[in-house]
Structure formats: structure tokens, C-alpha cells
Amino acid sequence: MRVMAQVAMVMNLDKCIGCHTCSVTCKQAWTNRQGTEYVWFNNVETLPGQGYPRRWEDQERWKGGWERTRSGRLRLRAGGRLAKLGKLFANPDLPEISDYYQPWTYDYKNLTEAPAGEDLPTARPVSQLTGEPMDTVTWGPNWDDNLGGGPEHAPKDPVVERIRDKVGERIRFEFEQSFMFYLPRLCEHCLNPACVSSCPSGAMYKREEDGIVLVDQDRCRGWRMCVTGCPYKKVYFNHATGKAEKCTFCFPRIEVGMPTVCSETCVGRMRYLGVMLYDADKVAEAASVEDEHDLYPAQLECFLDPHDPQVAAAARAAGLTEEWLDAARRSPVYDLIATYQVALPLHPEYRTMPMVWYVPPLSPVVDAVAATGRDGEDAGNLFGAIDALRIPVEYLAEILTAGDAYPVEAVLRRMAAMRAYMRRINLGEERDEVIAKAVGLTGAEMEDMFRLLAIAKQEDRFVVPSAARADAEELAGSHPLPADGVDAGCPVADAAAGPGSRVLLNLSPARRTS
Amino acid sequence: MDLLLFGVLPYVSVALLVAGTVWRGRYDRFGWTTHSSQLHESRLLRIGSPLFHFGMLFVVLGHVVGLLVPMSWTDAVGLGDHAYHLLAVSTGAVAGAAAAAGVGILLWRRLRVPAVRRSTLRSDHLMYTVLLGAIVLGLTATVLNSTGQNGGYNYREGISPWFRSLFTLSPDYALMQGAPLAFKLHILFGFTLFALIPYSRLVHMLSAPLAYLVRPYVVYRRRDPRLTANRPPKRGWERVS
């Protein structure tokens, strides 16, 4: 057993209201620069829809992620090492700017500087890449937001196409007959990252301490194989600097125990951050299981139970501090993924072992039941609907469990049971253990799960140990206040700290210390 | 004049190459990149870029053979002068034509695709001029030479020994006296191009990622707090003692 720690994220899709606050705050923090105009480390897609870049899930075209060879080994879908070097001069599997969108601004100056005339001056859209006016803006970020243009755009969603071919059923996109939900996406910080494996320069790496995947900007040479390698298309090419850039998981914040910007600013409070311990020796085997449907359970088996004393001992031996172990035990992410098993990975069939997981939305099912005039919160009605409604369940299965509907149904049943169970409590009725038992939980567990999913406070949602806290204090310790206490020049010094004491950094971790 | 151009200039060029590479490696690793513009335009690049790059690889290989292998060696293995030139010109012509066609497509693309044109670096103007000049002059010299317009000049008796004499630090620049003008100009453009390598996007050729063939797929790195804590203070930022 080789214990490694990963800071992971879970998103509860039922609570995503599609407000794009995460995307906007992320962009303000990280990609509001020249060269990254088109780059969104975090974006929110309306599903069904083509996503960003368009049709990113079409791996026949983009060749992202890994595939299993007949001999049972993993191979990069875009080709092995030699093939990669052969494609160095022109990467045939690289999205162009038109696959994202042409970034533009407006000629605002014209509004104030146009000569007086009969017509009202306008601010024409101007491409940020060519500087030339754009006659028509034909695509942009979230062009198909809320199924806008759905009948035209959504049938081109690769998942919709796959379901049509597989189940033979067409998804309707007339607004009142369709279903939709939001999918916020960022880098998955995979356990078996295909981008890192694709980088010819060795500039990309996974951090040993917290599993965050980063690009060393000084070592990147702009070969752009990582953009192809990432099946989620979450590595971007900065066209101004000629270097690859990606979501950093806000590592400067994570290091001091703060949540990522997208998590902190989430209006729906649907993001959870926490530590997952995993057995690094099992990853390669789990990523190369034969049946794609086994990938989700195989990844579950890589995770280690932090409450297990043997795991704790192995973790200490691997150099994990007590702070990290403690965080792993209180990890909301571990609870959602392993304890309650309501979170699922995004596209496990890419075999990268992603570490941003999702609680599938029950709302399409509830809406469908309510539309028939029945009680959308009754456990029996919901269970029946989960069995009967193929389209939303199949769709969720295609994106979360490689097409295996069973685990998705199990999660939805658990969520439906929680809804019905908690409604009785809210209405002052008696607790109905039968509902909880139907999904293999106790009433108390049900209430715990409800608390975590519905009303968890910031300190419950974000349990982030601070990698740098120890470093920072060590650094601060090398600069003690003088004995007379006159030198108060250090801007980060805590005023309460008396003379001769160590300077305390004003890092307020947003977490519970119970 | 020959002393200056063929006795001194090569060393100046190599000195600039080495100094520039050291400077890039120490102070401007962030600028060390291909500056790829494939994001803006892919269709033309996918034709032009492999043509140019693979063509150039063979052109460089041809230059290495032609300049470094003495005539006596090929004579010794029984390869006659005529057969040698037939071989060199035929393979060289294919590679040279590929490189020239490739750079032509890339240049056209750079000038005509608005986003690519706008992302052109300042250093590109000089670099492209010199690169194009070197290629065109090289092809011209080869064509003139193999059609007998140079009065049967054999570069393996003039240029090649001169080039090899550069390595012994006693440049025999007198050997260049009889060389035709096209060859002389080609050499001057070539050495200018060498000097430009570390200061332009050409620098990417110095980081050909061959290590990728042997390294493990997933790279792990540890953030070492001691590295940041014990880093010596930067010049001018030392603590008061």
C-alpha cells in the first residue's frame, strides 16, 4: 500500500442554478489576460448541449485520454511516444479557436468619438485575435445556455448521438418536452493524468502532496500535446506566451487551507472540497480494467478509508501529517464518494481516474413526475419514475458511469429516498425508517447525508488542510519580533502577538477544528 | 575581407549562439517556446509545417554529410565523384524542395491569415528574412552548380575543407576565394541564422523532446518548502546584518 493524498472536489448538481459565478470569479482571478481571452479554467455547460469546446466529448475526433489495448495495457488514444514525436510539427488532434469561440470585444470608442450624424453610433464587435470587426458573432461562451437554440445545437451533443445510436430513442428538444441540467467543469486533477503523460517536455506534473496537476511555465515548450491528451479539454494554449495553461485548483489558496475561488463563490453552495487518501499502487490496475462499467467501482476501490488504523499507519509512514489525516477523516468529499456513495466520476471511460466528482441531479426526474400531476416528492412515485424514465437516466449514465445505468439509478434512489424521508420530518410526521432501509441506509445516516447535501456550512463543505501553514510558520519563525516590541513593520504580523513571540501570519483557514 | 567573413564571422556567430543559449537558459526560460500559432489556423499549418520541418531535418543531415565527410573517405569506399553528386543532388533536391515549399506555405499563412499575422513576433521579421534567404541561396547555388554554370566548381574541395578547418581553430579562409558568389552568400546567411537561433523562436529546436521516449508517463514533483525558505536572497535584497 502506497498512500497518497489528493485534494478532491464534489459538486451536487441538483443545487447548481447555472449562474456562472464560479466561471466569472475564476476568470477574474486567473485568465483575464492577453492570450487567455478564450480560456475558461472553469465553465458551466447546459446539458444536453455541445459544451466547451464544442463536442469535447467526441474522443473519436479529439483523441483525448487513454484506451485499453488488446493486451490489457493502457495507451494514449492520440498515440504512443514515437507517434507523438512524429506529430510534433503539426498536431492533427488540436482544437482550433473556432472550436472554442472567437473572443471579441466591442468598439466602445465609437460611441463617444463618432462624428455627429443622422444615425446613432454603434459599438461593433471586434475580434480580439485579429482586431478586425466581426460582422456576425456566431458562437460564444454558453451560446446554448439554458438550451437556447436547443433544437438546432443540442442534437449535435456527442452523448445525445450515442444514446440515439444505442437506445434508438430520440431526445426531444422542444423546450417543454426536454430536460436539462448544468454541469460546471474544471480540471479533474486526475490520478492517471493523460495530459501529464502527453507532455513531451515533462513540464506538466502532479504534486505529490495534494495531487494538484500543474504546468511548469518555465519548462513548457509549447508542443501542445497536453491539449490533445486531456479528454476533458481543460488544458489550454496561451497564444500570446506560447505556453500551456490550466486550472491550478487555486493552489496558493489550497496551500493555506482556503477553498478554491470557484468553490468559495458558488452561490448554490454546491461544491465540496476535501482530502481523499488513495493507494497509488492500485491506480494503474484500476485504470486498465477491461469492462468500462467496472471503472467506477475500480476507482472506488483505490480510495482508502482514513478511519482504518492500518491506513493511518501507512499514511504516517508515507509522510502525511496528522493535520492531513485529520482532514481526511472529516472529508465531506470522502463521505459523498465512499460513505454515502452518491457522487460519481465524470466520464470514467477516459481512464484518467478523474478527481472532481458529481452528485447526479434528481430534478429531471422530479420534474417529469410533477408534470404528470403526481406528487413529485413521494418515494414510491420517484422510485417508479427512476425505473421508467430512460432518457435522463441513460444520459446521466453516459456522462457519469460509462453508460452503466445501475449505479446512477442507485444514487437517484438514495436521493429520492432522502427527499421523501426529510419531507415527512419537515411536515411533522413520524420518521419512516422503511424509506431509509429501502436504499440501504439508516434514518440517522439519512439525516447526516441530508445535512451534508442541503445545509452544510462553509466549514463542513470545505475541509482543506494547509500544506503551507507549517512552512509559513517556519518562515515567520526565522523573523521574530525584537524583545522591545518596537518593530511592528511586518504587515502580516498579528498585533496581539507580544514582544519576543513569533510573527503569526494572518491566514484564517475556513474550516472547523472540532 | 575573406578573413573577416570566413575567418572571423563564423566564430562570432557561434559565440552569439552559445551566449544567447546560456542567457535564455538562465534568465528567460519562460520565453523558450515554439510560439505555435496552430490554435489560430490548422489547415495550412498541417501541410506546411511537416513539409518544412522534415525537409529541414534531411537538409541538415545532408549538410553534415557533405561538409564533414572528406572526399578521400567516399573515394576510399569506391563512391566516385559523379555517383556522389548524383546521390547528393537527388536527395538534397527533394529535401530542399520540401523545405522551400514548406516555408513558402508557412510564410503565406503568416502574412495572409489575420490572427497569425497579428501574432507575429518582432524577432520573426529578421528570422524569416534570413531563413528564407538561406534556403533560396542554397537552392540557387545547388542548381547553378549542378547545371555546370559555375564552371565545374567542386565544393568538396573548397568549402568543405574550409568548414572542417573551422573546428581546428585555424580557419583556412583562403580556400573560400574560388567559391562562387551564391555559395558565399549562402554561407553568410547560414551563419547569421545560427546566431539568431537563441534570440528567436528557432530556440525551440534546442529543446527537441527526445527524453520523452524514455521517461515514465506520469511526472510527480514535490513542493519543497526548504527550497523556498533557504533560497539565497536576490542581489540587492540582502537583509540588514
PDB file of C-alpha atoms in Angstrom, chain A residues 159-391:
ATOM      1  CA  VAL A 159     -23.773  11.986 -25.750  1.00  0.00           C
ATOM      2  CA  VAL A 160     -27.146  12.627 -27.371  1.00  0.00           C
ATOM      3  CA  GLU A 161     -25.833  10.993 -30.545  1.00  0.00           C
ATOM      4  CA  ARG A 162     -24.581   7.973 -28.619  1.00  0.00           C
ATOM      5  CA  ILE A 163     -27.912   7.489 -26.868  1.00  0.00           C
ATOM      6  CA  ARG A 164     -29.734   7.766 -30.174  1.00  0.00           C
ATOM      7  CA  ASP A 165     -27.488   5.059 -31.646  1.00  0.00           C
ATOM      8  CA  LYS A 166     -27.565   2.847 -28.568  1.00  0.00           C
ATOM      9  CA  VAL A 167     -31.097   3.073 -27.257  1.00  0.00           C
ATOM     10  CA  GLY A 168     -32.693   4.085 -30.514  1.00  0.00           C
ATOM     11  CA  GLU A 169     -34.532   6.821 -28.690  1.00  0.00           C
ATOM     12  CA  ARG A 170     -34.540  10.440 -29.684  1.00  0.00           C
ATOM     13  CA  ILE A 171     -34.228  13.116 -27.051  1.00  0.00           C
ATOM     14  CA  ARG A 172     -36.730  15.887 -27.638  1.00  0.00           C
ATOM     15  CA  PHE A 173     -35.520  19.437 -27.568  1.00  0.00           C
ATOM     16  CA  GLU A 174     -38.754  21.306 -27.772  1.00  0.00           C
ATOM     17  CA  PHE A 175     -38.332  23.247 -24.576  1.00  0.00           C
ATOM     18  CA  GLU A 176     -41.386  21.975 -22.726  1.00  0.00           C
ATOM     19  CA  GLN A 177     -40.635  18.349 -23.577  1.00  0.00           C
ATOM     20  CA  SER A 178     -36.959  18.377 -22.794  1.00  0.00           C
ATOM     21  CA  PHE A 179     -34.923  18.030 -19.638  1.00  0.00           C
ATOM     22  CA  MET A 180     -31.793  19.914 -18.731  1.00  0.00           C
ATOM     23  CA  PHE A 181     -29.253  20.417 -16.011  1.00  0.00           C
ATOM     24  CA  TYR A 182     -25.987  22.282 -15.556  1.00  0.00           C
ATOM     25  CA  LEU A 183     -22.534  20.781 -15.467  1.00  0.00           C
ATOM     26  CA  PRO A 184     -19.795  23.004 -14.028  1.00  0.00           C
ATOM     27  CA  ARG A 185     -16.453  21.742 -15.258  1.00  0.00           C
ATOM     28  CA  LEU A 186     -12.859  22.363 -14.278  1.00  0.00           C
ATOM     29  CA  CYS A 187      -9.649  20.347 -14.412  1.00  0.00           C
ATOM     30  CA  GLU A 188     -10.224  16.918 -12.896  1.00  0.00           C
ATOM     31  CA  HIS A 189      -6.724  16.682 -11.381  1.00  0.00           C
ATOM     32  CA  CYS A 190      -6.776  13.009 -12.365  1.00  0.00           C
ATOM     33  CA  LEU A 191      -4.939  10.205 -10.621  1.00  0.00           C
ATOM     34  CA  ASN A 192      -3.765   8.960 -14.019  1.00  0.00           C
ATOM     35  CA  PRO A 193      -3.477  12.238 -15.935  1.00  0.00           C
ATOM     36  CA  ALA A 194      -3.283  11.869 -19.716  1.00  0.00           C
ATOM     37  CA  CYS A 195      -2.136  15.480 -20.149  1.00  0.00           C
ATOM     38  CA  VAL A 196       0.924  14.927 -17.945  1.00  0.00           C
ATOM     39  CA  SER A 197       1.624  11.710 -19.827  1.00  0.00           C
ATOM     40  CA  SER A 198       1.353  13.502 -23.173  1.00  0.00           C
ATOM     41  CA  CYS A 199       3.773  16.334 -22.383  1.00  0.00           C
ATOM     42  CA  PRO A 200       6.931  15.782 -24.445  1.00  0.00           C
ATOM     43  CA  SER A 201       8.932  18.267 -22.344  1.00  0.00           C
ATOM     44  CA  GLY A 202       7.995  16.787 -18.974  1.00  0.00           C
ATOM     45  CA  ALA A 203       6.784  20.241 -17.962  1.00  0.00           C
ATOM     46  CA  MET A 204       3.480  19.033 -16.541  1.00  0.00           C
ATOM     47  CA  TYR A 205       3.435  17.305 -13.209  1.00  0.00           C
ATOM     48  CA  LYS A 206       1.225  16.044 -10.436  1.00  0.00           C
ATOM     49  CA  ARG A 207       2.134  17.342  -6.995  1.00  0.00           C
ATOM     50  CA  GLU A 208       2.913  14.575  -4.548  1.00  0.00           C
ATOM     51  CA  GLU A 209       1.387  16.351  -1.546  1.00  0.00           C
ATOM     52  CA  ASP A 210      -2.067  17.225  -2.791  1.00  0.00           C
ATOM     53  CA  GLY A 211      -2.347  15.735  -6.287  1.00  0.00           C
ATOM     54  CA  ILE A 212      -2.812  19.097  -7.992  1.00  0.00           C
ATOM     55  CA  VAL A 213      -1.765  18.930 -11.657  1.00  0.00           C
ATOM     56  CA  LEU A 214       0.234  21.933 -12.855  1.00  0.00           C
ATOM     57  CA  VAL A 215       2.195  23.202 -15.861  1.00  0.00           C
ATOM     58  CA  ASP A 216       5.733  24.396 -15.164  1.00  0.00           C
ATOM     59  CA  GLN A 217       5.681  27.572 -17.237  1.00  0.00           C
ATOM     60  CA  ASP A 218       9.476  27.650 -17.430  1.00  0.00           C
ATOM     61  CA  ARG A 219       9.708  24.142 -18.845  1.00  0.00           C
ATOM     62  CA  CYS A 220       6.754  24.168 -21.228  1.00  0.00           C
ATOM     63  CA  ARG A 221       7.969  24.473 -24.824  1.00  0.00           C
ATOM     64  CA  GLY A 222       4.575  24.811 -26.456  1.00  0.00           C
ATOM     65  CA  TRP A 223       4.381  21.378 -28.148  1.00  0.00           C
ATOM     66  CA  ARG A 224       0.606  21.411 -27.272  1.00  0.00           C
ATOM     67  CA  MET A 225       0.242  17.640 -26.891  1.00  0.00           C
ATOM     68  CA  CYS A 226      -1.364  18.123 -23.465  1.00  0.00           C
ATOM     69  CA  VAL A 227      -4.319  19.935 -25.042  1.00  0.00           C
ATOM     70  CA  THR A 228      -4.986  16.808 -27.062  1.00  0.00           C
ATOM     71  CA  GLY A 229      -4.163  14.431 -24.229  1.00  0.00           C
ATOM     72  CA  CYS A 230      -6.724  15.873 -21.827  1.00  0.00           C
ATOM     73  CA  PRO A 231     -10.068  14.276 -22.745  1.00  0.00           C
ATOM     74  CA  TYR A 232     -11.902  16.999 -20.803  1.00  0.00           C
ATOM     75  CA  LYS A 233     -10.148  19.689 -22.893  1.00  0.00           C
ATOM     76  CA  LYS A 234      -9.136  21.504 -19.755  1.00  0.00           C
ATOM     77  CA  VAL A 235      -5.593  22.356 -20.788  1.00  0.00           C
ATOM     78  CA  TYR A 236      -5.451  25.474 -22.932  1.00  0.00           C
ATOM     79  CA  PHE A 237      -2.826  27.028 -25.150  1.00  0.00           C
ATOM     80  CA  ASN A 238      -1.984  30.631 -24.335  1.00  0.00           C
ATOM     81  CA  HIS A 239      -1.437  32.039 -27.802  1.00  0.00           C
ATOM     82  CA  ALA A 240       0.401  35.100 -26.533  1.00  0.00           C
ATOM     83  CA  THR A 241       3.011  33.353 -24.389  1.00  0.00           C
ATOM     84  CA  GLY A 242       3.090  30.135 -26.413  1.00  0.00           C
ATOM     85  CA  LYS A 243       2.656  28.030 -23.269  1.00  0.00           C
ATOM     86  CA  ALA A 244       0.013  25.645 -21.993  1.00  0.00           C
ATOM     87  CA  GLU A 245      -2.100  26.754 -19.057  1.00  0.00           C
ATOM     88  CA  LYS A 246      -4.687  25.008 -16.958  1.00  0.00           C
ATOM     89  CA  CYS A 247      -6.776  25.153 -13.812  1.00  0.00           C
ATOM     90  CA  THR A 248      -4.414  25.346 -10.847  1.00  0.00           C
ATOM     91  CA  PHE A 249      -7.037  24.255  -8.334  1.00  0.00           C
ATOM     92  CA  CYS A 250      -6.178  27.669  -6.838  1.00  0.00           C
ATOM     93  CA  PHE A 251      -3.142  26.056  -5.219  1.00  0.00           C
ATOM     94  CA  PRO A 252      -1.993  29.249  -3.497  1.00  0.00           C
ATOM     95  CA  ARG A 253      -5.317  29.230  -1.633  1.00  0.00           C
ATOM     96  CA  ILE A 254      -5.424  25.477  -1.066  1.00  0.00           C
ATOM     97  CA  GLU A 255      -1.929  25.618   0.414  1.00  0.00           C
ATOM     98  CA  VAL A 256      -3.112  27.904   3.187  1.00  0.00           C
ATOM     99  CA  GLY A 257      -6.316  25.996   3.832  1.00  0.00           C
ATOM    100  CA  MET A 258      -8.672  28.137   1.810  1.00  0.00           C
ATOM    101  CA  PRO A 259     -11.188  26.803  -0.741  1.00  0.00           C
ATOM    102  CA  THR A 260     -10.722  27.418  -4.454  1.00  0.00           C
ATOM    103  CA  VAL A 261     -12.233  30.629  -5.841  1.00  0.00           C
ATOM    104  CA  CYS A 262     -14.945  28.709  -7.719  1.00  0.00           C
ATOM    105  CA  SER A 263     -15.910  26.839  -4.551  1.00  0.00           C
ATOM    106  CA  GLU A 264     -15.850  29.869  -2.294  1.00  0.00           C
ATOM    107  CA  THR A 265     -18.009  31.979  -4.586  1.00  0.00           C
ATOM    108  CA  CYS A 266     -20.514  29.259  -5.510  1.00  0.00           C
ATOM    109  CA  VAL A 267     -23.925  30.801  -4.965  1.00  0.00           C
ATOM    110  CA  GLY A 268     -25.698  27.460  -4.769  1.00  0.00           C
ATOM    111  CA  ARG A 269     -23.139  26.210  -2.239  1.00  0.00           C
ATOM    112  CA  MET A 270     -22.985  23.026  -4.242  1.00  0.00           C
ATOM    113  CA  ARG A 271     -19.215  22.457  -4.133  1.00  0.00           C
ATOM    114  CA  TYR A 272     -17.374  20.355  -1.581  1.00  0.00           C
ATOM    115  CA  LEU A 273     -13.625  20.168  -1.069  1.00  0.00           C
ATOM    116  CA  GLY A 274     -11.724  17.615   0.906  1.00  0.00           C
ATOM    117  CA  VAL A 275      -8.909  15.133   1.096  1.00  0.00           C
ATOM    118  CA  MET A 276      -9.085  11.664  -0.413  1.00  0.00           C
ATOM    119  CA  LEU A 277      -6.466   9.090   0.503  1.00  0.00           C
ATOM    120  CA  TYR A 278      -5.737   6.553  -2.191  1.00  0.00           C
ATOM    121  CA  ASP A 279      -3.472   3.632  -2.856  1.00  0.00           C
ATOM    122  CA  ALA A 280      -1.127   4.745  -5.632  1.00  0.00           C
ATOM    123  CA  ASP A 281      -0.153   1.136  -6.334  1.00  0.00           C
ATOM    124  CA  LYS A 282      -3.698   0.300  -7.398  1.00  0.00           C
ATOM    125  CA  VAL A 283      -4.236   3.172  -9.834  1.00  0.00           C
ATOM    126  CA  ALA A 284      -2.701   1.654 -12.973  1.00  0.00           C
ATOM    127  CA  GLU A 285      -4.567  -1.607 -12.489  1.00  0.00           C
ATOM    128  CA  ALA A 286      -7.870   0.146 -11.795  1.00  0.00           C
ATOM    129  CA  ALA A 287      -7.489   2.375 -14.861  1.00  0.00           C
ATOM    130  CA  SER A 288      -6.985  -0.609 -17.137  1.00  0.00           C
ATOM    131  CA  VAL A 289      -9.865  -2.911 -16.147  1.00  0.00           C
ATOM    132  CA  GLU A 290     -11.407  -4.461 -19.212  1.00  0.00           C
ATOM    133  CA  ASP A 291     -15.082  -3.551 -18.878  1.00  0.00           C
ATOM    134  CA  GLU A 292     -15.716   0.187 -18.896  1.00  0.00           C
ATOM    135  CA  HIS A 293     -18.570  -0.329 -16.453  1.00  0.00           C
ATOM    136  CA  ASP A 294     -16.051  -1.578 -13.898  1.00  0.00           C
ATOM    137  CA  LEU A 295     -14.049   1.640 -13.963  1.00  0.00           C
ATOM    138  CA  TYR A 296     -16.197   3.442 -11.399  1.00  0.00           C
ATOM    139  CA  PRO A 297     -16.109   0.605  -8.821  1.00  0.00           C
ATOM    140  CA  ALA A 298     -12.404   0.075  -9.550  1.00  0.00           C
ATOM    141  CA  GLN A 299     -11.654   3.713  -8.777  1.00  0.00           C
ATOM    142  CA  LEU A 300     -13.748   3.465  -5.601  1.00  0.00           C
ATOM    143  CA  GLU A 301     -11.519   0.604  -4.541  1.00  0.00           C
ATOM    144  CA  CYS A 302      -8.407   2.742  -4.919  1.00  0.00           C
ATOM    145  CA  PHE A 303      -9.661   5.036  -2.171  1.00  0.00           C
ATOM    146  CA  LEU A 304      -8.553   4.258   1.355  1.00  0.00           C
ATOM    147  CA  ASP A 305     -10.670   4.542   4.478  1.00  0.00           C
ATOM    148  CA  PRO A 306      -8.981   7.192   6.650  1.00  0.00           C
ATOM    149  CA  HIS A 307     -10.691   5.774   9.745  1.00  0.00           C
ATOM    150  CA  ASP A 308      -8.867   2.473   9.286  1.00  0.00           C
ATOM    151  CA  PRO A 309      -5.890   2.396  11.721  1.00  0.00           C
ATOM    152  CA  GLN A 310      -3.822   0.424   9.206  1.00  0.00           C
ATOM    153  CA  VAL A 311      -4.364   3.087   6.578  1.00  0.00           C
ATOM    154  CA  ALA A 312      -3.475   5.788   9.094  1.00  0.00           C
ATOM    155  CA  ALA A 313      -0.245   3.978   9.971  1.00  0.00           C
ATOM    156  CA  ALA A 314       0.676   3.586   6.305  1.00  0.00           C
ATOM    157  CA  ALA A 315      -0.173   7.242   5.699  1.00  0.00           C
ATOM    158  CA  ARG A 316       2.089   8.368   8.533  1.00  0.00           C
ATOM    159  CA  ALA A 317       4.830   6.144   7.159  1.00  0.00           C
ATOM    160  CA  ALA A 318       4.347   7.852   3.787  1.00  0.00           C
ATOM    161  CA  GLY A 319       4.948  11.215   5.445  1.00  0.00           C
ATOM    162  CA  LEU A 320       1.404  12.535   5.821  1.00  0.00           C
ATOM    163  CA  THR A 321       0.996  14.854   8.796  1.00  0.00           C
ATOM    164  CA  GLU A 322      -1.675  14.495  11.476  1.00  0.00           C
ATOM    165  CA  GLU A 323      -3.350  17.595  10.091  1.00  0.00           C
ATOM    166  CA  TRP A 324      -3.831  15.860   6.740  1.00  0.00           C
ATOM    167  CA  LEU A 325      -5.026  12.643   8.344  1.00  0.00           C
ATOM    168  CA  ASP A 326      -7.492  14.592  10.443  1.00  0.00           C
ATOM    169  CA  ALA A 327      -8.733  16.409   7.352  1.00  0.00           C
ATOM    170  CA  ALA A 328      -9.088  13.099   5.522  1.00  0.00           C
ATOM    171  CA  ARG A 329     -11.287  11.774   8.331  1.00  0.00           C
ATOM    172  CA  ARG A 330     -13.517  14.841   8.228  1.00  0.00           C
ATOM    173  CA  SER A 331     -13.543  15.000   4.429  1.00  0.00           C
ATOM    174  CA  PRO A 332     -17.027  15.764   3.070  1.00  0.00           C
ATOM    175  CA  VAL A 333     -15.782  14.530  -0.275  1.00  0.00           C
ATOM    176  CA  TYR A 334     -14.959  11.126   1.182  1.00  0.00           C
ATOM    177  CA  ASP A 335     -18.418  10.930   2.719  1.00  0.00           C
ATOM    178  CA  LEU A 336     -20.165  11.736  -0.561  1.00  0.00           C
ATOM    179  CA  ILE A 337     -17.986   9.440  -2.656  1.00  0.00           C
ATOM    180  CA  ALA A 338     -17.409   6.479  -0.386  1.00  0.00           C
ATOM    181  CA  THR A 339     -19.660   6.563   2.686  1.00  0.00           C
ATOM    182  CA  TYR A 340     -22.986   7.500   1.061  1.00  0.00           C
ATOM    183  CA  GLN A 341     -21.853   6.710  -2.493  1.00  0.00           C
ATOM    184  CA  VAL A 342     -23.911   9.461  -4.053  1.00  0.00           C
ATOM    185  CA  ALA A 343     -21.097  11.048  -6.083  1.00  0.00           C
ATOM    186  CA  LEU A 344     -19.905   9.672  -9.417  1.00  0.00           C
ATOM    187  CA  PRO A 345     -16.851  10.443 -11.599  1.00  0.00           C
ATOM    188  CA  LEU A 346     -17.163  12.349 -14.889  1.00  0.00           C
ATOM    189  CA  HIS A 347     -16.562  10.100 -17.897  1.00  0.00           C
ATOM    190  CA  PRO A 348     -14.631   7.303 -16.159  1.00  0.00           C
ATOM    191  CA  GLU A 349     -14.297   5.640 -19.592  1.00  0.00           C
ATOM    192  CA  TYR A 350     -11.487   8.066 -20.406  1.00  0.00           C
ATOM    193  CA  ARG A 351      -9.470   6.019 -17.879  1.00  0.00           C
ATOM    194  CA  THR A 352      -7.752   9.042 -16.361  1.00  0.00           C
ATOM    195  CA  MET A 353      -9.255   8.468 -12.882  1.00  0.00           C
ATOM    196  CA  PRO A 354     -10.746  11.956 -12.502  1.00  0.00           C
ATOM    197  CA  MET A 355     -10.996  13.521  -9.044  1.00  0.00           C
ATOM    198  CA  VAL A 356     -13.831  16.017  -9.445  1.00  0.00           C
ATOM    199  CA  TRP A 357     -16.990  14.012  -8.864  1.00  0.00           C
ATOM    200  CA  TYR A 358     -20.669  14.823  -9.249  1.00  0.00           C
ATOM    201  CA  VAL A 359     -23.865  14.044  -7.396  1.00  0.00           C
ATOM    202  CA  PRO A 360     -26.288  13.480 -10.301  1.00  0.00           C
ATOM    203  CA  PRO A 361     -29.352  15.727 -10.376  1.00  0.00           C
ATOM    204  CA  LEU A 362     -32.690  14.287  -9.362  1.00  0.00           C
ATOM    205  CA  SER A 363     -34.520  17.324 -10.689  1.00  0.00           C
ATOM    206  CA  PRO A 364     -35.164  15.972 -14.235  1.00  0.00           C
ATOM    207  CA  VAL A 365     -36.941  13.006 -12.604  1.00  0.00           C
ATOM    208  CA  VAL A 366     -38.870  15.141 -10.112  1.00  0.00           C
ATOM    209  CA  ASP A 367     -39.905  17.497 -12.895  1.00  0.00           C
ATOM    210  CA  ALA A 368     -41.119  14.609 -15.030  1.00  0.00           C
ATOM    211  CA  VAL A 369     -43.203  13.194 -12.172  1.00  0.00           C
ATOM    212  CA  ALA A 370     -44.607  16.601 -11.271  1.00  0.00           C
ATOM    213  CA  ALA A 371     -45.503  17.221 -14.919  1.00  0.00           C
ATOM    214  CA  THR A 372     -47.853  14.251 -14.811  1.00  0.00           C
ATOM    215  CA  GLY A 373     -49.696  15.845 -11.915  1.00  0.00           C
ATOM    216  CA  ARG A 374     -48.473  13.295  -9.372  1.00  0.00           C
ATOM    217  CA  ASP A 375     -46.665  14.005  -6.107  1.00  0.00           C
ATOM    218  CA  GLY A 376     -43.054  14.643  -7.095  1.00  0.00           C
ATOM    219  CA  GLU A 377     -41.729  14.088  -3.577  1.00  0.00           C
ATOM    220  CA  ASP A 378     -43.330  10.758  -2.851  1.00  0.00           C
ATOM    221  CA  ALA A 379     -40.716   7.991  -2.608  1.00  0.00           C
ATOM    222  CA  GLY A 380     -42.869   5.447  -4.448  1.00  0.00           C
ATOM    223  CA  ASN A 381     -43.585   7.796  -7.330  1.00  0.00           C
ATOM    224  CA  LEU A 382     -39.923   8.754  -7.634  1.00  0.00           C
ATOM    225  CA  PHE A 383     -38.665   5.149  -7.483  1.00  0.00           C
ATOM    226  CA  GLY A 384     -41.134   4.220 -10.200  1.00  0.00           C
ATOM    227  CA  ALA A 385     -40.084   7.162 -12.335  1.00  0.00           C
ATOM    228  CA  ILE A 386     -36.371   6.354 -11.969  1.00  0.00           C
ATOM    229  CA  ASP A 387     -37.117   2.875 -13.311  1.00  0.00           C
ATOM    230  CA  ALA A 388     -39.391   4.112 -16.074  1.00  0.00           C
ATOM    231  CA  LEU A 389     -37.668   7.260 -17.307  1.00  0.00           C
ATOM    232  CA  ARG A 390     -34.934   6.062 -19.597  1.00  0.00           C
ATOM    233  CA  ILE A 391     -33.791   9.324 -21.107  1.00  0.00           C
TER     234      ILE A 391
END
